[in-house]
Amino acid sequence: DFNGDSIMKVTIDDKSDFIKGSSNIYIDHTIYDDVKSLLENAAENEIPIHINSSFRTNKKQAGLTDENSTTPAKEGNSPHNAGLALDFNLYTDDKVDKGMIKSNSTVTKEHKFIKKIKDKEWRWGGNFTKSDKIHMDKRGSDANFKTIRDANQKQMHGSTEVNINDKYVKRKATLIIKKKDENQ
């Protein structure tokens, strides 16, 4: 499905108080079900997560440096450029205490959220040769990645736009994350 409408805006309506950060993410529609499952799992298991970043235009990616990014990939090489990645932080004590949150980018592969990512066959940045522990993606094969990246960059005018412009987004969804006791 490469009709210039694959990037979708997902508005996260968090009723659990465990999904923090960006309330709007932009992802390729093919990973929506996985993202939904991962965020619902975080809330059900009371794992506070802070979402930092999702889709990036090529022009935005070109502006990333070592100073403003953990491990900036070259323009067009990041799964973010295809809408197949999320950057996130988990919290140091797995709890939000009185509104005070401490993000933790040094989680290990043994963390239950990271294990869930891997169970869904996503890649986690902590396993990369140059570690990026706040990154997860479902890049897939190089050919598939390039096809998705090129279609999504074209849809979002990624060679000219730096920031995401909602006027190019045709697919939208609201993801309601419920409190643990509402899921039962």
PDB file of N, CA and C in Angstrom, residues 8-110:
ATOM      1  N   MET A   8       0.571   7.801   9.158  1.00  0.00           N
ATOM      2  CA  MET A   8      -0.643   8.133   9.888  1.00  0.00           C
ATOM      3  C   MET A   8      -0.314   8.883  11.161  1.00  0.00           C
ATOM      4  N   LYS A   9      -1.209   9.743  11.544  1.00  0.00           N
ATOM      5  CA  LYS A   9      -1.098  10.474  12.808  1.00  0.00           C
ATOM      6  C   LYS A   9      -1.878   9.691  13.846  1.00  0.00           C
ATOM      7  N   VAL A  10      -1.197   9.304  14.910  1.00  0.00           N
ATOM      8  CA  VAL A  10      -1.844   8.576  15.992  1.00  0.00           C
ATOM      9  C   VAL A  10      -1.846   9.493  17.213  1.00  0.00           C
ATOM     10  N   THR A  11      -3.038   9.834  17.661  1.00  0.00           N
ATOM     11  CA  THR A  11      -3.193  10.637  18.869  1.00  0.00           C
ATOM     12  C   THR A  11      -3.359   9.675  20.032  1.00  0.00           C
ATOM     13  N   ILE A  12      -2.482   9.804  21.008  1.00  0.00           N
ATOM     14  CA  ILE A  12      -2.512   8.907  22.165  1.00  0.00           C
ATOM     15  C   ILE A  12      -3.314   9.582  23.278  1.00  0.00           C
ATOM     16  N   ASP A  13      -4.424   8.965  23.641  1.00  0.00           N
ATOM     17  CA  ASP A  13      -5.268   9.429  24.727  1.00  0.00           C
ATOM     18  C   ASP A  13      -4.989   8.509  25.912  1.00  0.00           C
ATOM     19  N   ASP A  14      -4.075   8.940  26.777  1.00  0.00           N
ATOM     20  CA  ASP A  14      -3.614   8.087  27.867  1.00  0.00           C
ATOM     21  C   ASP A  14      -4.438   8.308  29.125  1.00  0.00           C
ATOM     22  N   LYS A  15      -5.185   7.307  29.492  1.00  0.00           N
ATOM     23  CA  LYS A  15      -5.972   7.348  30.720  1.00  0.00           C
ATOM     24  C   LYS A  15      -5.276   6.570  31.839  1.00  0.00           C
ATOM     25  N   SER A  16      -4.149   5.955  31.511  1.00  0.00           N
ATOM     26  CA  SER A  16      -3.431   5.117  32.478  1.00  0.00           C
ATOM     27  C   SER A  16      -2.383   5.899  33.269  1.00  0.00           C
ATOM     28  N   ASP A  17      -1.951   7.040  32.748  1.00  0.00           N
ATOM     29  CA  ASP A  17      -0.865   7.841  33.320  1.00  0.00           C
ATOM     30  C   ASP A  17       0.495   7.154  33.204  1.00  0.00           C
ATOM     31  N   PHE A  18       0.634   6.209  32.289  1.00  0.00           N
ATOM     32  CA  PHE A  18       1.921   5.553  32.081  1.00  0.00           C
ATOM     33  C   PHE A  18       2.556   5.900  30.734  1.00  0.00           C
ATOM     34  N   ILE A  19       1.804   6.512  29.830  1.00  0.00           N
ATOM     35  CA  ILE A  19       2.338   6.875  28.517  1.00  0.00           C
ATOM     36  C   ILE A  19       2.512   8.391  28.495  1.00  0.00           C
ATOM     37  N   LYS A  20       3.749   8.839  28.534  1.00  0.00           N
ATOM     38  CA  LYS A  20       4.078  10.262  28.611  1.00  0.00           C
ATOM     39  C   LYS A  20       4.739  10.718  27.313  1.00  0.00           C
ATOM     40  N   GLY A  21       5.076  12.003  27.285  1.00  0.00           N
ATOM     41  CA  GLY A  21       5.787  12.536  26.129  1.00  0.00           C
ATOM     42  C   GLY A  21       4.843  12.945  25.026  1.00  0.00           C
ATOM     43  N   SER A  22       5.228  12.668  23.796  1.00  0.00           N
ATOM     44  CA  SER A  22       4.437  13.074  22.641  1.00  0.00           C
ATOM     45  C   SER A  22       3.062  12.429  22.678  1.00  0.00           C
ATOM     46  N   SER A  23       2.026  13.241  22.544  1.00  0.00           N
ATOM     47  CA  SER A  23       0.675  12.682  22.492  1.00  0.00           C
ATOM     48  C   SER A  23       0.249  12.433  21.047  1.00  0.00           C
ATOM     49  N   ASN A  24       1.046  12.909  20.102  1.00  0.00           N
ATOM     50  CA  ASN A  24       0.826  12.616  18.688  1.00  0.00           C
ATOM     51  C   ASN A  24       2.086  11.991  18.126  1.00  0.00           C
ATOM     52  N   ILE A  25       1.942  10.842  17.524  1.00  0.00           N
ATOM     53  CA  ILE A  25       3.069  10.220  16.842  1.00  0.00           C
ATOM     54  C   ILE A  25       2.681  10.006  15.390  1.00  0.00           C
ATOM     55  N   TYR A  26       3.680   9.980  14.553  1.00  0.00           N
ATOM     56  CA  TYR A  26       3.483   9.783  13.122  1.00  0.00           C
ATOM     57  C   TYR A  26       4.259   8.527  12.736  1.00  0.00           C
ATOM     58  N   ILE A  27       3.521   7.530  12.263  1.00  0.00           N
ATOM     59  CA  ILE A  27       4.130   6.238  11.967  1.00  0.00           C
ATOM     60  C   ILE A  27       3.566   5.700  10.651  1.00  0.00           C
ATOM     61  N   ASP A  28       4.285   4.762  10.055  1.00  0.00           N
ATOM     62  CA  ASP A  28       3.750   4.043   8.914  1.00  0.00           C
ATOM     63  C   ASP A  28       2.603   3.176   9.422  1.00  0.00           C
ATOM     64  N   HIS A  29       1.528   3.132   8.672  1.00  0.00           N
ATOM     65  CA  HIS A  29       0.340   2.401   9.116  1.00  0.00           C
ATOM     66  C   HIS A  29       0.616   0.921   9.386  1.00  0.00           C
ATOM     67  N   THR A  30       1.656   0.353   8.794  1.00  0.00           N
ATOM     68  CA  THR A  30       1.934  -1.078   8.964  1.00  0.00           C
ATOM     69  C   THR A  30       2.394  -1.432  10.374  1.00  0.00           C
ATOM     70  N   ILE A  31       2.851  -0.449  11.154  1.00  0.00           N
ATOM     71  CA  ILE A  31       3.310  -0.765  12.514  1.00  0.00           C
ATOM     72  C   ILE A  31       2.303  -0.332  13.571  1.00  0.00           C
ATOM     73  N   TYR A  32       1.167   0.186  13.164  1.00  0.00           N
ATOM     74  CA  TYR A  32       0.172   0.667  14.127  1.00  0.00           C
ATOM     75  C   TYR A  32      -0.212  -0.403  15.147  1.00  0.00           C
ATOM     76  N   ASP A  33      -0.556  -1.604  14.694  1.00  0.00           N
ATOM     77  CA  ASP A  33      -1.002  -2.654  15.624  1.00  0.00           C
ATOM     78  C   ASP A  33       0.087  -2.998  16.638  1.00  0.00           C
ATOM     79  N   ASP A  34       1.344  -3.046  16.186  1.00  0.00           N
ATOM     80  CA  ASP A  34       2.440  -3.328  17.117  1.00  0.00           C
ATOM     81  C   ASP A  34       2.622  -2.204  18.127  1.00  0.00           C
ATOM     82  N   VAL A  35       2.583  -0.961  17.662  1.00  0.00           N
ATOM     83  CA  VAL A  35       2.739   0.178  18.565  1.00  0.00           C
ATOM     84  C   VAL A  35       1.617   0.174  19.595  1.00  0.00           C
ATOM     85  N   LYS A  36       0.397  -0.063  19.131  1.00  0.00           N
ATOM     86  CA  LYS A  36      -0.744  -0.146  20.040  1.00  0.00           C
ATOM     87  C   LYS A  36      -0.511  -1.220  21.099  1.00  0.00           C
ATOM     88  N   SER A  37      -0.107  -2.391  20.674  1.00  0.00           N
ATOM     89  CA  SER A  37       0.139  -3.502  21.586  1.00  0.00           C
ATOM     90  C   SER A  37       1.249  -3.177  22.593  1.00  0.00           C
ATOM     91  N   LEU A  38       2.345  -2.576  22.107  1.00  0.00           N
ATOM     92  CA  LEU A  38       3.456  -2.241  22.998  1.00  0.00           C
ATOM     93  C   LEU A  38       3.045  -1.216  24.049  1.00  0.00           C
ATOM     94  N   LEU A  39       2.298  -0.191  23.654  1.00  0.00           N
ATOM     95  CA  LEU A  39       1.880   0.835  24.611  1.00  0.00           C
ATOM     96  C   LEU A  39       0.837   0.298  25.585  1.00  0.00           C
ATOM     97  N   GLU A  40      -0.081  -0.524  25.087  1.00  0.00           N
ATOM     98  CA  GLU A  40      -1.057  -1.144  25.996  1.00  0.00           C
ATOM     99  C   GLU A  40      -0.356  -2.054  26.989  1.00  0.00           C
ATOM    100  N   ASN A  41       0.653  -2.783  26.518  1.00  0.00           N
ATOM    101  CA  ASN A  41       1.424  -3.650  27.410  1.00  0.00           C
ATOM    102  C   ASN A  41       2.147  -2.838  28.479  1.00  0.00           C
ATOM    103  N   ALA A  42       2.708  -1.705  28.088  1.00  0.00           N
ATOM    104  CA  ALA A  42       3.397  -0.846  29.067  1.00  0.00           C
ATOM    105  C   ALA A  42       2.420  -0.400  30.145  1.00  0.00           C
ATOM    106  N   ALA A  43       1.234   0.042  29.746  1.00  0.00           N
ATOM    107  CA  ALA A  43       0.239   0.502  30.723  1.00  0.00           C
ATOM    108  C   ALA A  43      -0.249  -0.648  31.604  1.00  0.00           C
ATOM    109  N   GLU A  44      -0.525  -1.793  30.998  1.00  0.00           N
ATOM    110  CA  GLU A  44      -1.015  -2.945  31.767  1.00  0.00           C
ATOM    111  C   GLU A  44       0.004  -3.409  32.797  1.00  0.00           C
ATOM    112  N   ASN A  45       1.283  -3.288  32.453  1.00  0.00           N
ATOM    113  CA  ASN A  45       2.348  -3.726  33.360  1.00  0.00           C
ATOM    114  C   ASN A  45       2.938  -2.577  34.171  1.00  0.00           C
ATOM    115  N   GLU A  46       2.275  -1.420  34.101  1.00  0.00           N
ATOM    116  CA  GLU A  46       2.668  -0.236  34.856  1.00  0.00           C
ATOM    117  C   GLU A  46       4.126   0.146  34.618  1.00  0.00           C
ATOM    118  N   ILE A  47       4.486   0.174  33.339  1.00  0.00           N
ATOM    119  CA  ILE A  47       5.824   0.579  32.919  1.00  0.00           C
ATOM    120  C   ILE A  47       5.702   1.971  32.306  1.00  0.00           C
ATOM    121  N   PRO A  48       6.093   3.018  33.029  1.00  0.00           N
ATOM    122  CA  PRO A  48       6.005   4.359  32.451  1.00  0.00           C
ATOM    123  C   PRO A  48       6.970   4.518  31.283  1.00  0.00           C
ATOM    124  N   ILE A  49       6.454   5.018  30.177  1.00  0.00           N
ATOM    125  CA  ILE A  49       7.241   5.229  28.979  1.00  0.00           C
ATOM    126  C   ILE A  49       7.040   6.671  28.523  1.00  0.00           C
ATOM    127  N   HIS A  50       8.090   7.267  28.037  1.00  0.00           N
ATOM    128  CA  HIS A  50       8.057   8.636  27.517  1.00  0.00           C
ATOM    129  C   HIS A  50       8.423   8.571  26.044  1.00  0.00           C
ATOM    130  N   ILE A  51       7.476   8.903  25.176  1.00  0.00           N
ATOM    131  CA  ILE A  51       7.716   8.845  23.729  1.00  0.00           C
ATOM    132  C   ILE A  51       8.330  10.169  23.285  1.00  0.00           C
ATOM    133  N   ASN A  52       9.469  10.074  22.610  1.00  0.00           N
ATOM    134  CA  ASN A  52      10.211  11.258  22.197  1.00  0.00           C
ATOM    135  C   ASN A  52      10.030  11.603  20.728  1.00  0.00           C
ATOM    136  N   SER A  53      10.076  10.608  19.858  1.00  0.00           N
ATOM    137  CA  SER A  53      10.179  10.897  18.430  1.00  0.00           C
ATOM    138  C   SER A  53       9.627   9.738  17.615  1.00  0.00           C
ATOM    139  N   SER A  54       9.092  10.077  16.444  1.00  0.00           N
ATOM    140  CA  SER A  54       8.610   9.039  15.526  1.00  0.00           C
ATOM    141  C   SER A  54       9.096   9.397  14.119  1.00  0.00           C
ATOM    142  N   PHE A  55       8.191   9.537  13.148  1.00  0.00           N
ATOM    143  CA  PHE A  55       8.591   9.844  11.775  1.00  0.00           C
ATOM    144  C   PHE A  55       9.401  11.141  11.713  1.00  0.00           C
ATOM    145  N   ARG A  56      10.417  11.135  10.854  1.00  0.00           N
ATOM    146  CA  ARG A  56      11.190  12.349  10.581  1.00  0.00           C
ATOM    147  C   ARG A  56      11.322  12.527   9.076  1.00  0.00           C
ATOM    148  N   THR A  57      11.202  13.745   8.626  1.00  0.00           N
ATOM    149  CA  THR A  57      11.476  14.014   7.220  1.00  0.00           C
ATOM    150  C   THR A  57      12.978  13.869   6.989  1.00  0.00           C
ATOM    151  N   ASN A  58      13.358  13.640   5.749  1.00  0.00           N
ATOM    152  CA  ASN A  58      14.785  13.583   5.419  1.00  0.00           C
ATOM    153  C   ASN A  58      15.469  14.897   5.794  1.00  0.00           C
ATOM    154  N   LYS A  59      14.775  16.004   5.563  1.00  0.00           N
ATOM    155  CA  LYS A  59      15.365  17.308   5.871  1.00  0.00           C
ATOM    156  C   LYS A  59      15.602  17.453   7.377  1.00  0.00           C
ATOM    157  N   LYS A  60      14.674  16.981   8.191  1.00  0.00           N
ATOM    158  CA  LYS A  60      14.849  17.002   9.655  1.00  0.00           C
ATOM    159  C   LYS A  60      16.022  16.104  10.048  1.00  0.00           C
ATOM    160  N   GLN A  61      16.088  14.910   9.470  1.00  0.00           N
ATOM    161  CA  GLN A  61      17.166  13.969   9.778  1.00  0.00           C
ATOM    162  C   GLN A  61      18.525  14.574   9.440  1.00  0.00           C
ATOM    163  N   ALA A  62      18.588  15.310   8.339  1.00  0.00           N
ATOM    164  CA  ALA A  62      19.854  15.925   7.915  1.00  0.00           C
ATOM    165  C   ALA A  62      20.339  16.955   8.930  1.00  0.00           C
ATOM    166  N   GLY A  63      19.421  17.523   9.725  1.00  0.00           N
ATOM    167  CA  GLY A  63      19.791  18.526  10.713  1.00  0.00           C
ATOM    168  C   GLY A  63      20.211  17.959  12.059  1.00  0.00           C
ATOM    169  N   LEU A  64      20.146  16.636  12.230  1.00  0.00           N
ATOM    170  CA  LEU A  64      20.538  16.036  13.507  1.00  0.00           C
ATOM    171  C   LEU A  64      22.052  15.921  13.593  1.00  0.00           C
ATOM    172  N   THR A  65      22.567  16.177  14.780  1.00  0.00           N
ATOM    173  CA  THR A  65      24.006  16.095  15.040  1.00  0.00           C
ATOM    174  C   THR A  65      24.242  15.311  16.322  1.00  0.00           C
ATOM    175  N   ASP A  66      25.499  15.057  16.624  1.00  0.00           N
ATOM    176  CA  ASP A  66      25.841  14.398  17.889  1.00  0.00           C
ATOM    177  C   ASP A  66      25.387  15.229  19.088  1.00  0.00           C
ATOM    178  N   GLU A  67      25.282  16.542  18.915  1.00  0.00           N
ATOM    179  CA  GLU A  67      24.879  17.419  20.010  1.00  0.00           C
ATOM    180  C   GLU A  67      23.377  17.372  20.277  1.00  0.00           C
ATOM    181  N   ASN A  68      22.565  17.128  19.244  1.00  0.00           N
ATOM    182  CA  ASN A  68      21.115  17.165  19.451  1.00  0.00           C
ATOM    183  C   ASN A  68      20.439  15.809  19.230  1.00  0.00           C
ATOM    184  N   SER A  69      21.224  14.748  19.162  1.00  0.00           N
ATOM    185  CA  SER A  69      20.666  13.417  18.945  1.00  0.00           C
ATOM    186  C   SER A  69      21.603  12.373  19.552  1.00  0.00           C
ATOM    187  N   THR A  70      21.050  11.234  19.925  1.00  0.00           N
ATOM    188  CA  THR A  70      21.874  10.181  20.529  1.00  0.00           C
ATOM    189  C   THR A  70      22.836   9.582  19.523  1.00  0.00           C
ATOM    190  N   THR A  71      22.332   9.046  18.449  1.00  0.00           N
ATOM    191  CA  THR A  71      23.180   8.486  17.389  1.00  0.00           C
ATOM    192  C   THR A  71      22.562   8.829  16.043  1.00  0.00           C
ATOM    193  N   PRO A  72      22.820  10.027  15.550  1.00  0.00           N
ATOM    194  CA  PRO A  72      22.142  10.453  14.317  1.00  0.00           C
ATOM    195  C   PRO A  72      22.577   9.657  13.090  1.00  0.00           C
ATOM    196  N   ALA A  73      21.611   9.058  12.430  1.00  0.00           N
ATOM    197  CA  ALA A  73      21.876   8.364  11.164  1.00  0.00           C
ATOM    198  C   ALA A  73      21.926   9.407  10.057  1.00  0.00           C
ATOM    199  N   LYS A  74      22.559   9.038   8.967  1.00  0.00           N
ATOM    200  CA  LYS A  74      22.581   9.930   7.808  1.00  0.00           C
ATOM    201  C   LYS A  74      21.174  10.066   7.251  1.00  0.00           C
ATOM    202  N   GLU A  75      20.920  11.197   6.634  1.00  0.00           N
ATOM    203  CA  GLU A  75      19.633  11.467   6.003  1.00  0.00           C
ATOM    204  C   GLU A  75      19.226  10.306   5.100  1.00  0.00           C
ATOM    205  N   GLY A  76      18.010   9.811   5.301  1.00  0.00           N
ATOM    206  CA  GLY A  76      17.476   8.727   4.482  1.00  0.00           C
ATOM    207  C   GLY A  76      17.828   7.333   4.978  1.00  0.00           C
ATOM    208  N   ASN A  77      18.734   7.214   5.956  1.00  0.00           N
ATOM    209  CA  ASN A  77      19.153   5.901   6.449  1.00  0.00           C
ATOM    210  C   ASN A  77      18.438   5.457   7.716  1.00  0.00           C
ATOM    211  N   SER A  78      17.758   6.377   8.379  1.00  0.00           N
ATOM    212  CA  SER A  78      17.108   6.047   9.645  1.00  0.00           C
ATOM    213  C   SER A  78      15.732   5.439   9.414  1.00  0.00           C
ATOM    214  N   PRO A  79      15.360   4.427  10.203  1.00  0.00           N
ATOM    215  CA  PRO A  79      13.991   3.916  10.137  1.00  0.00           C
ATOM    216  C   PRO A  79      12.951   5.002  10.456  1.00  0.00           C
ATOM    217  N   HIS A  80      13.377   6.069  11.156  1.00  0.00           N
ATOM    218  CA  HIS A  80      12.476   7.196  11.395  1.00  0.00           C
ATOM    219  C   HIS A  80      12.048   7.824  10.070  1.00  0.00           C
ATOM    220  N   ASN A  81      12.932   7.798   9.067  1.00  0.00           N
ATOM    221  CA  ASN A  81      12.620   8.393   7.767  1.00  0.00           C
ATOM    222  C   ASN A  81      11.546   7.613   7.015  1.00  0.00           C
ATOM    223  N   ALA A  82      11.277   6.395   7.449  1.00  0.00           N
ATOM    224  CA  ALA A  82      10.212   5.580   6.855  1.00  0.00           C
ATOM    225  C   ALA A  82       8.972   5.536   7.746  1.00  0.00           C
ATOM    226  N   GLY A  83       9.068   6.096   8.951  1.00  0.00           N
ATOM    227  CA  GLY A  83       7.954   6.012   9.892  1.00  0.00           C
ATOM    228  C   GLY A  83       7.875   4.662  10.569  1.00  0.00           C
ATOM    229  N   LEU A  84       9.025   3.970  10.634  1.00  0.00           N
ATOM    230  CA  LEU A  84       9.073   2.619  11.194  1.00  0.00           C
ATOM    231  C   LEU A  84       9.811   2.571  12.534  1.00  0.00           C
ATOM    232  N   ALA A  85       9.930   3.714  13.227  1.00  0.00           N
ATOM    233  CA  ALA A  85      10.708   3.753  14.460  1.00  0.00           C
ATOM    234  C   ALA A  85      10.091   4.689  15.482  1.00  0.00           C
ATOM    235  N   LEU A  86      10.395   4.406  16.741  1.00  0.00           N
ATOM    236  CA  LEU A  86      10.046   5.277  17.859  1.00  0.00           C
ATOM    237  C   LEU A  86      11.269   5.432  18.743  1.00  0.00           C
ATOM    238  N   ASP A  87      11.469   6.644  19.234  1.00  0.00           N
ATOM    239  CA  ASP A  87      12.441   6.877  20.294  1.00  0.00           C
ATOM    240  C   ASP A  87      11.650   7.069  21.577  1.00  0.00           C
ATOM    241  N   PHE A  88      12.173   6.553  22.667  1.00  0.00           N
ATOM    242  CA  PHE A  88      11.441   6.563  23.933  1.00  0.00           C
ATOM    243  C   PHE A  88      12.428   6.534  25.090  1.00  0.00           C
ATOM    244  N   ASN A  89      11.939   6.895  26.252  1.00  0.00           N
ATOM    245  CA  ASN A  89      12.674   6.681  27.492  1.00  0.00           C
ATOM    246  C   ASN A  89      11.763   5.893  28.423  1.00  0.00           C
ATOM    247  N   LEU A  90      12.367   5.067  29.236  1.00  0.00           N
ATOM    248  CA  LEU A  90      11.650   4.453  30.345  1.00  0.00           C
ATOM    249  C   LEU A  90      12.068   5.230  31.591  1.00  0.00           C
ATOM    250  N   TYR A  91      11.402   5.011  32.692  1.00  0.00           N
ATOM    251  CA  TYR A  91      11.716   5.745  33.904  1.00  0.00           C
ATOM    252  C   TYR A  91      12.569   4.914  34.827  1.00  0.00           C
ATOM    253  N   THR A  92      13.420   5.575  35.607  1.00  0.00           N
ATOM    254  CA  THR A  92      14.434   4.892  36.398  1.00  0.00           C
ATOM    255  C   THR A  92      13.855   3.898  37.388  1.00  0.00           C
ATOM    256  N   ASP A  93      12.714   4.220  37.985  1.00  0.00           N
ATOM    257  CA  ASP A  93      12.170   3.320  38.998  1.00  0.00           C
ATOM    258  C   ASP A  93      10.859   2.670  38.563  1.00  0.00           C
ATOM    259  N   ASP A  94      10.537   2.762  37.265  1.00  0.00           N
ATOM    260  CA  ASP A  94       9.285   2.214  36.730  1.00  0.00           C
ATOM    261  C   ASP A  94       8.048   2.813  37.394  1.00  0.00           C
ATOM    262  N   LYS A  95       8.198   3.993  38.001  1.00  0.00           N
ATOM    263  CA  LYS A  95       7.052   4.644  38.628  1.00  0.00           C
ATOM    264  C   LYS A  95       7.113   6.139  38.383  1.00  0.00           C
ATOM    265  N   VAL A  96       5.963   6.752  38.367  1.00  0.00           N
ATOM    266  CA  VAL A  96       5.866   8.204  38.345  1.00  0.00           C
ATOM    267  C   VAL A  96       5.444   8.592  39.755  1.00  0.00           C
ATOM    268  N   ASP A  97       6.275   9.342  40.458  1.00  0.00           N
ATOM    269  CA  ASP A  97       6.029   9.671  41.850  1.00  0.00           C
ATOM    270  C   ASP A  97       5.719  11.153  41.987  1.00  0.00           C
ATOM    271  N   LYS A  98       4.481  11.472  42.322  1.00  0.00           N
ATOM    272  CA  LYS A  98       4.056  12.854  42.548  1.00  0.00           C
ATOM    273  C   LYS A  98       4.422  13.767  41.387  1.00  0.00           C
ATOM    274  N   GLY A  99       4.251  13.256  40.188  1.00  0.00           N
ATOM    275  CA  GLY A  99       4.528  14.069  39.011  1.00  0.00           C
ATOM    276  C   GLY A  99       6.000  14.186  38.666  1.00  0.00           C
ATOM    277  N   MET A 100       6.872  13.677  39.501  1.00  0.00           N
ATOM    278  CA  MET A 100       8.311  13.738  39.240  1.00  0.00           C
ATOM    279  C   MET A 100       8.703  12.502  38.440  1.00  0.00           C
ATOM    280  N   ILE A 101       9.300  12.734  37.318  1.00  0.00           N
ATOM    281  CA  ILE A 101       9.714  11.622  36.482  1.00  0.00           C
ATOM    282  C   ILE A 101      11.202  11.735  36.191  1.00  0.00           C
ATOM    283  N   LYS A 102      11.853  10.625  36.180  1.00  0.00           N
ATOM    284  CA  LYS A 102      13.267  10.574  35.828  1.00  0.00           C
ATOM    285  C   LYS A 102      13.409   9.604  34.676  1.00  0.00           C
ATOM    286  N   SER A 103      13.844  10.124  33.554  1.00  0.00           N
ATOM    287  CA  SER A 103      13.962   9.242  32.390  1.00  0.00           C
ATOM    288  C   SER A 103      15.244   8.442  32.469  1.00  0.00           C
ATOM    289  N   ASN A 104      15.218   7.295  31.836  1.00  0.00           N
ATOM    290  CA  ASN A 104      16.339   6.373  31.887  1.00  0.00           C
ATOM    291  C   ASN A 104      16.589   5.835  30.490  1.00  0.00           C
ATOM    292  N   SER A 105      17.717   6.205  29.928  1.00  0.00           N
ATOM    293  CA  SER A 105      18.062   5.712  28.602  1.00  0.00           C
ATOM    294  C   SER A 105      19.034   4.544  28.661  1.00  0.00           C
ATOM    295  N   THR A 106      19.258   4.019  29.830  1.00  0.00           N
ATOM    296  CA  THR A 106      20.265   2.958  29.957  1.00  0.00           C
ATOM    297  C   THR A 106      19.636   1.613  30.327  1.00  0.00           C
ATOM    298  N   VAL A 107      18.394   1.395  29.922  1.00  0.00           N
ATOM    299  CA  VAL A 107      17.756   0.113  30.212  1.00  0.00           C
ATOM    300  C   VAL A 107      18.509  -1.007  29.505  1.00  0.00           C
ATOM    301  N   THR A 108      18.437  -2.180  30.069  1.00  0.00           N
ATOM    302  CA  THR A 108      19.145  -3.319  29.498  1.00  0.00           C
ATOM    303  C   THR A 108      18.176  -4.224  28.736  1.00  0.00           C
ATOM    304  N   LYS A 109      18.741  -5.175  28.039  1.00  0.00           N
ATOM    305  CA  LYS A 109      17.923  -6.126  27.274  1.00  0.00           C
ATOM    306  C   LYS A 109      17.062  -6.996  28.174  1.00  0.00           C
ATOM    307  N   GLU A 110      17.334  -6.986  29.480  1.00  0.00           N
ATOM    308  CA  GLU A 110      16.554  -7.788  30.423  1.00  0.00           C
ATOM    309  C   GLU A 110      15.289  -7.085  30.890  1.00  0.00           C
TER     310      GLU A 110
END
